[in-house]
Coordinates of C-alpha atoms and ligand atoms in Angstrom, one line a residue:
X1 CA 3.2 -67.9 173.5
X2 CA 2.1 -67.5 169.8
X3 CA 4.5 -66.9 166.8
X4 CA 3.4 -63.5 166.6
X5 CA 5.0 -62.3 169.6
X6 CA 8.2 -63.9 168.8
X7 CA 8.6 -61.7 165.8
X8 CA 10.9 -58.5 166.2
X9 CA 8.4 -56.3 164.3
X10 CA 4.7 -57.0 163.7
X11 CA 4.0 -58.4 160.2
X12 CA 2.7 -55.8 157.6
X13 CA -0.5 -56.4 156.0
X14 CA -1.9 -54.7 153.0
X15 CA -5.7 -55.0 152.6
X16 CA -6.9 -54.2 149.1
X17 CA -10.7 -53.6 148.6
X18 CA -12.7 -51.1 146.7
X19 CA -15.4 -51.0 149.7
X20 CA -14.1 -49.2 152.7
X21 CA -16.5 -51.3 154.8
X22 CA -14.8 -54.7 153.9
X23 CA -11.4 -53.2 154.7
X24 CA -12.6 -52.2 158.3
X25 CA -14.2 -55.9 158.8
X26 CA -11.0 -57.3 157.6
X27 CA -8.7 -54.8 159.9
X28 CA -10.9 -55.6 163.0
X29 CA -10.8 -59.3 162.2
X30 CA -6.9 -58.8 162.3
X31 CA -7.2 -56.7 165.8
X32 CA -3.8 -55.3 166.9
X33 CA -1.2 -58.0 166.1
X34 CA -0.4 -56.6 162.7
X35 CA 0.8 -53.4 161.1
X36 CA -2.2 -53.0 159.0
X37 CA -2.2 -50.9 155.7
X38 CA -4.9 -50.5 153.4
X39 CA -5.8 -49.1 150.0
X40 CA -9.4 -49.1 147.9
X41 CA -7.4 -48.4 144.6
X42 CA -6.6 -51.5 142.8
X43 CA -4.0 -49.3 140.5
X44 CA -1.8 -48.5 143.3
X45 CA -1.3 -51.8 144.7
X46 CA 2.0 -53.0 143.1
X47 CA 3.5 -49.4 143.7
X48 CA 2.7 -49.7 147.6
X49 CA 3.9 -53.2 147.5
X50 CA 7.1 -52.2 146.0
X51 CA 7.9 -49.2 148.3
X52 CA 6.8 -51.0 151.5
X53 CA 8.3 -54.2 152.5
X54 CA 5.0 -56.2 153.2
X55 CA 4.4 -59.6 154.5
X56 CA 0.9 -60.6 153.1
X57 CA -1.7 -59.1 151.1
X58 CA -5.7 -59.7 151.4
X59 CA -6.7 -58.9 147.8
X60 CA -10.3 -58.3 146.9
X61 CA -11.0 -59.8 143.3
X62 CA -13.9 -57.7 142.0
X63 CA -12.9 -53.9 141.8
X64 CA -13.5 -51.1 139.2
X65 CA -10.9 -50.2 136.8
X66 CA -8.6 -53.4 137.4
X67 CA -9.5 -57.0 138.3
X68 CA -7.8 -58.4 141.1
X69 CA -6.2 -61.3 139.1
X70 CA -4.7 -58.3 137.1
X71 CA -3.1 -57.0 140.0
X72 CA -1.8 -60.4 140.9
X73 CA -0.2 -60.6 137.6
X74 CA 1.3 -57.2 138.0
X75 CA 2.7 -58.0 141.5
X76 CA 4.4 -61.5 140.0
X77 CA 5.9 -59.3 137.3
X78 CA 8.1 -57.2 140.0
X79 CA 11.0 -58.8 141.4
X80 CA 10.7 -56.7 144.7
X81 CA 7.3 -57.6 145.4
X82 CA 7.2 -61.1 143.6
X83 CA 7.5 -63.4 146.7
X84 CA 4.9 -61.3 149.0
X85 CA 2.0 -64.0 149.7
X86 CA -1.3 -63.1 148.5
X87 CA -4.6 -64.2 150.1
X88 CA -7.4 -63.6 147.5
X89 CA -10.9 -62.4 149.2
X90 CA -14.0 -63.4 147.4
X91 CA -17.7 -63.4 147.3
X92 CA -19.3 -67.0 147.6
X93 CA -20.4 -66.6 144.2
X94 CA -17.3 -66.4 142.6
X95 CA -15.8 -69.9 142.8
X96 CA -14.2 -69.8 139.2
X97 CA -12.3 -66.6 140.4
X98 CA -10.9 -68.7 143.3
X99 CA -9.4 -71.5 141.2
X100 CA -8.2 -68.8 138.9
X101 CA -6.6 -66.7 141.6
X102 CA -5.1 -70.0 143.1
X103 CA -3.7 -70.6 139.5
X104 CA -2.3 -67.2 139.2
X105 CA -0.1 -67.6 142.3
X106 CA -2.3 -66.5 145.2
X107 CA -1.5 -68.6 148.3
X108 CA -5.0 -69.0 149.6
X109 CA -8.4 -67.5 149.4
X110 CA -11.2 -66.4 152.0
X111 CA -14.7 -66.1 151.2
X112 CA -16.9 -63.3 151.8
X113 CA -18.8 -62.6 154.2
X114 CA -15.6 -63.5 156.2
X115 CA -15.5 -65.4 159.3
X116 CA -12.7 -63.4 161.8
X117 CA -11.5 -66.7 163.1
X118 CA -10.8 -68.0 159.6
X119 CA -9.2 -64.8 158.6
X120 CA -7.1 -64.8 161.7
X121 CA -6.0 -68.5 161.1
X122 CA -4.9 -68.2 157.3
X123 CA -3.3 -64.7 157.9
X124 CA -1.2 -66.2 160.7
X125 CA -0.1 -69.4 158.9
X126 CA 0.8 -67.4 155.7
X127 CA 2.7 -64.9 157.6
X128 CA 4.6 -67.6 159.7
X129 CA 5.6 -69.3 156.5
X130 CA 6.6 -66.1 154.8
X131 CA 8.8 -65.0 157.8
X132 CA 10.4 -68.6 157.8
X133 CA 11.2 -68.3 154.3
X134 CA 13.1 -65.0 154.8
X135 CA 14.8 -66.4 157.5
X136 CA 16.0 -69.2 155.2
X137 CA 17.0 -66.5 152.5
X138 CA 18.8 -64.6 154.8
X139 CA 20.9 -67.5 156.1
X140 CA 21.8 -68.5 152.5
X141 CA 23.3 -65.0 151.9
X142 CA 25.5 -65.1 155.1
X143 CA 29.1 -66.3 154.8
X144 CA 29.5 -68.8 157.2
X145 CA 33.1 -68.0 158.4
X146 CA 32.7 -64.5 159.0
X147 CA 29.3 -63.7 159.4
X148 CA 29.1 -61.0 156.8
X149 CA 27.1 -60.9 153.3
X150 CA 28.3 -63.7 151.2
X151 CA 29.3 -63.4 147.4
X152 CA 25.8 -64.3 146.5
X153 CA 24.3 -61.5 148.4
X154 CA 26.8 -59.0 147.0
X155 CA 25.9 -60.2 143.5
X156 CA 22.1 -59.6 144.2
X157 CA 22.6 -56.3 146.0
X158 CA 24.8 -55.1 143.3
X159 CA 22.4 -55.7 140.4
X160 CA 19.5 -53.9 142.7
X161 CA 21.7 -50.8 143.6
X162 CA 23.2 -50.6 140.3
X163 CA 19.7 -50.5 138.6
X164 CA 18.4 -48.2 141.3
X165 CA 21.3 -45.9 140.6
X166 CA 21.1 -45.7 137.1
X167 CA 17.3 -44.5 137.8
X168 CA 18.2 -41.9 140.1
X169 CA 21.4 -40.7 138.3
X170 CA 23.3 -41.6 141.7
X171 CA 27.1 -42.6 141.9
X172 CA 28.0 -45.7 143.4
X173 CA 31.3 -46.6 145.1
X174 CA 32.5 -50.1 144.5
X175 CA 35.4 -51.9 146.3
X176 CA 37.3 -55.2 146.0
X177 CA 40.0 -55.8 148.7
X178 CA 42.6 -58.7 149.1
X179 CA 44.8 -59.6 152.2
X180 CA 48.2 -59.1 151.2
X181 CA 50.1 -62.4 150.8
X182 CA 47.4 -64.3 152.7
X183 CA 48.8 -67.8 151.3
X184 CA 52.0 -67.2 153.4
X185 CA 49.9 -66.0 156.3
X186 CA 48.2 -69.4 156.3
X187 CA 51.5 -71.2 155.3
X188 CA 53.1 -69.6 158.4
X189 CA 50.6 -69.9 160.9
X190 CA 48.0 -72.6 159.8
X191 CA 44.4 -72.7 158.5
X192 CA 43.0 -72.2 161.9
X193 CA 44.7 -68.6 162.7
X194 CA 44.1 -67.8 158.8
X195 CA 40.2 -68.3 159.5
X196 CA 40.6 -66.0 162.4
X197 CA 42.6 -63.5 160.3
X198 CA 39.8 -63.1 157.6
X199 CA 37.2 -62.9 160.7
X200 CA 39.1 -60.1 162.1
X201 CA 39.5 -58.4 158.7
X202 CA 35.4 -58.7 158.0
X203 CA 34.9 -57.4 161.3
X204 CA 37.4 -54.2 160.7
X205 CA 35.9 -53.8 157.2
X206 CA 32.2 -53.8 158.6
X207 CA 33.3 -51.3 161.3
X208 CA 34.9 -49.0 158.5
X209 CA 31.7 -48.8 156.6
X210 CA 30.3 -45.3 157.3
X211 CA 26.8 -45.7 156.7
X212 CA 24.1 -48.6 157.5
X213 CA 23.4 -49.4 154.3
X214 CA 27.0 -49.8 153.0
X215 CA 27.2 -53.5 152.1
X216 CA 30.5 -55.3 153.0
X217 CA 30.7 -58.9 151.7
X218 CA 33.2 -61.6 151.4
X219 CA 33.8 -62.0 147.8
X220 CA 35.7 -65.1 147.8
X221 CA 38.7 -66.6 149.6
X222 CA 40.8 -63.5 151.0
X223 CA 38.8 -61.3 148.9
X224 CA 36.4 -58.8 150.2
X225 CA 33.9 -56.3 148.3
X226 CA 32.0 -53.2 149.3
X227 CA 29.1 -51.4 147.9
X228 CA 28.5 -48.0 149.1
X229 CA 27.4 -44.2 148.0
X230 CA 30.3 -42.5 146.4
X231 CA 29.9 -39.4 148.8
X232 CA 33.4 -39.8 150.7
X233 CA 35.2 -42.9 148.9
X234 CA 38.6 -41.6 149.6
X235 CA 37.8 -41.2 153.5
X236 CA 35.8 -44.4 153.6
X237 CA 38.9 -46.5 151.9
X238 CA 41.2 -44.8 154.2
X239 CA 39.1 -45.7 157.1
X240 CA 38.9 -49.4 156.0
X241 CA 42.7 -49.5 155.6
X242 CA 43.1 -47.8 159.2
X243 CA 40.7 -50.6 160.6
X244 CA 43.0 -53.1 159.4
X245 CA 46.2 -51.7 160.4
X246 CA 44.8 -51.3 164.0
X247 CA 44.3 -54.8 164.3
X248 CA 48.1 -55.1 164.4
X249 CA 47.8 -59.1 163.5
X250 CA 51.8 -59.7 163.0
X251 CA 52.4 -61.2 159.5
X252 CA 56.1 -61.8 159.3
X253 CA 56.2 -62.9 155.8
X254 CA 54.4 -60.1 154.3
X255 CA 56.5 -57.6 152.0
X256 CA 54.3 -54.6 152.8
X257 CA 54.7 -54.3 156.5
X258 CA 54.6 -56.3 159.9
X259 CA 51.1 -56.8 160.2
X260 CA 48.3 -58.1 158.3
X261 CA 47.3 -55.4 155.5
X262 CA 44.9 -55.0 152.7
X263 CA 45.1 -53.9 149.0
X264 CA 42.1 -52.1 147.9
X265 CA 40.6 -51.0 144.4
X266 CA 38.1 -48.3 144.6
X267 CA 35.6 -47.1 142.0
X268 CA 33.3 -44.4 141.9
X269 CA 30.7 -45.2 139.1
X270 CA 27.6 -43.8 137.9
X271 CA 25.6 -46.6 136.4
X272 CA 24.2 -46.3 133.0
X273 CA 22.4 -48.5 130.4
X274 CA 25.7 -48.6 128.0
X275 CA 27.8 -49.9 130.9
X276 CA 27.7 -53.3 132.2
X277 CA 28.2 -54.1 135.9
X278 CA 31.0 -56.6 134.6
X279 CA 32.7 -53.9 133.1
X280 CA 32.8 -51.9 136.4
X281 CA 33.9 -55.0 138.6
X282 CA 36.8 -55.5 135.9
X283 CA 37.6 -51.7 136.4
X284 CA 37.6 -52.2 140.2
X285 CA 39.7 -55.2 140.0
X286 CA 42.1 -53.6 137.7
X287 CA 42.7 -50.9 140.6
X288 CA 43.1 -53.5 142.9
X289 CA 46.0 -54.9 141.0
X290 CA 47.7 -51.7 140.5
X291 CA 47.3 -51.2 144.6
X292 CA 49.2 -54.5 144.7
X293 CA 52.0 -53.5 142.1
X294 CA 52.7 -50.3 143.9
X295 CA 53.7 -52.4 146.9
X296 CA 50.1 -53.3 148.5
X297 CA 48.9 -52.0 151.9
X298 CA 47.1 -49.0 150.0
X299 CA 44.0 -48.1 148.0
X300 CA 43.8 -47.1 144.6
X301 CA 40.8 -44.8 143.8
X302 CA 39.5 -43.7 140.3
X303 CA 36.1 -42.2 138.9
X304 CA 35.3 -44.5 136.1
X305 CA 34.8 -41.3 134.0
X306 CA 38.2 -40.1 134.5
X307 CA 41.7 -41.3 134.2
X308 CA 43.2 -39.8 137.2
X309 CA 44.3 -42.4 140.1
X310 CA 44.5 -41.5 143.6
X311 CA 46.7 -43.7 145.8
X312 CA 45.6 -43.7 149.5
X313 CA 47.3 -45.1 152.7
X314 CA 45.7 -45.8 156.1
X315 CA 44.7 -42.8 158.2
X316 CA 45.3 -40.3 155.3
Ligands
MG401 MG1 -15.0 -55.3 145.4

């Protein structure tokens, strides 16, 4: 069994060449193992690479309008596609270009006229390396105890989503939650059951998230954070509180009720240049503090641009 068949989805490869015939020859060399896309236009490579998740780019160097090395520099300047490996495809008489390409960040080169066996071997190697890197990067962003996203992933995603929302004029919903009297829970039951409690809470929060692109992360200790679209923030917060209430994990030392519960700050916010992510997080943190001060086991919801705060309880 080759590595190709163990991948959940075929690797996606973009072939860039101003000559359609060259694209055809490369595509035929790759066969059916890959999801092959192509373009003859050097000026649209970066846009395509940012839009499609790609596993590899085969890049011609000599193209009208824009040289392959310029395209390579463009790709390296974009955070979204900076890490997509690029193999440059050059004619035999462009050896200087190969060196320049490798110096500019290409992972390898192939010379034209191409040998299908060499194309397949190099592509397979670099796609495997790319996928291994992706796997390691994913593992580094998972919380070891609960299996949900960790703080590092949360911080990275918040940066990306904040700037995307700013571009599109969207409103985000940010939540910070804290397990009520968790220190007393640990003191009473011990750290093993304390860890189990955090696992259950993480799973309940993930279950309460409505959409597949909602991000639920362990923010630290017994703190959790959520990023979602601000479409039904109140309902979402109530679902999360309900999911935790339904766990019915006994907590004899809690002032908030007989079971493990959560206090939650919920902020709808429209990102814009004059507002920092830290300011938004500080505002969510204040709401969380208010939920605690009002007796815990509840959420406090506010829109950043308005003063009114809505208290929310499980179920609604
Ligand atoms: Mg060309």
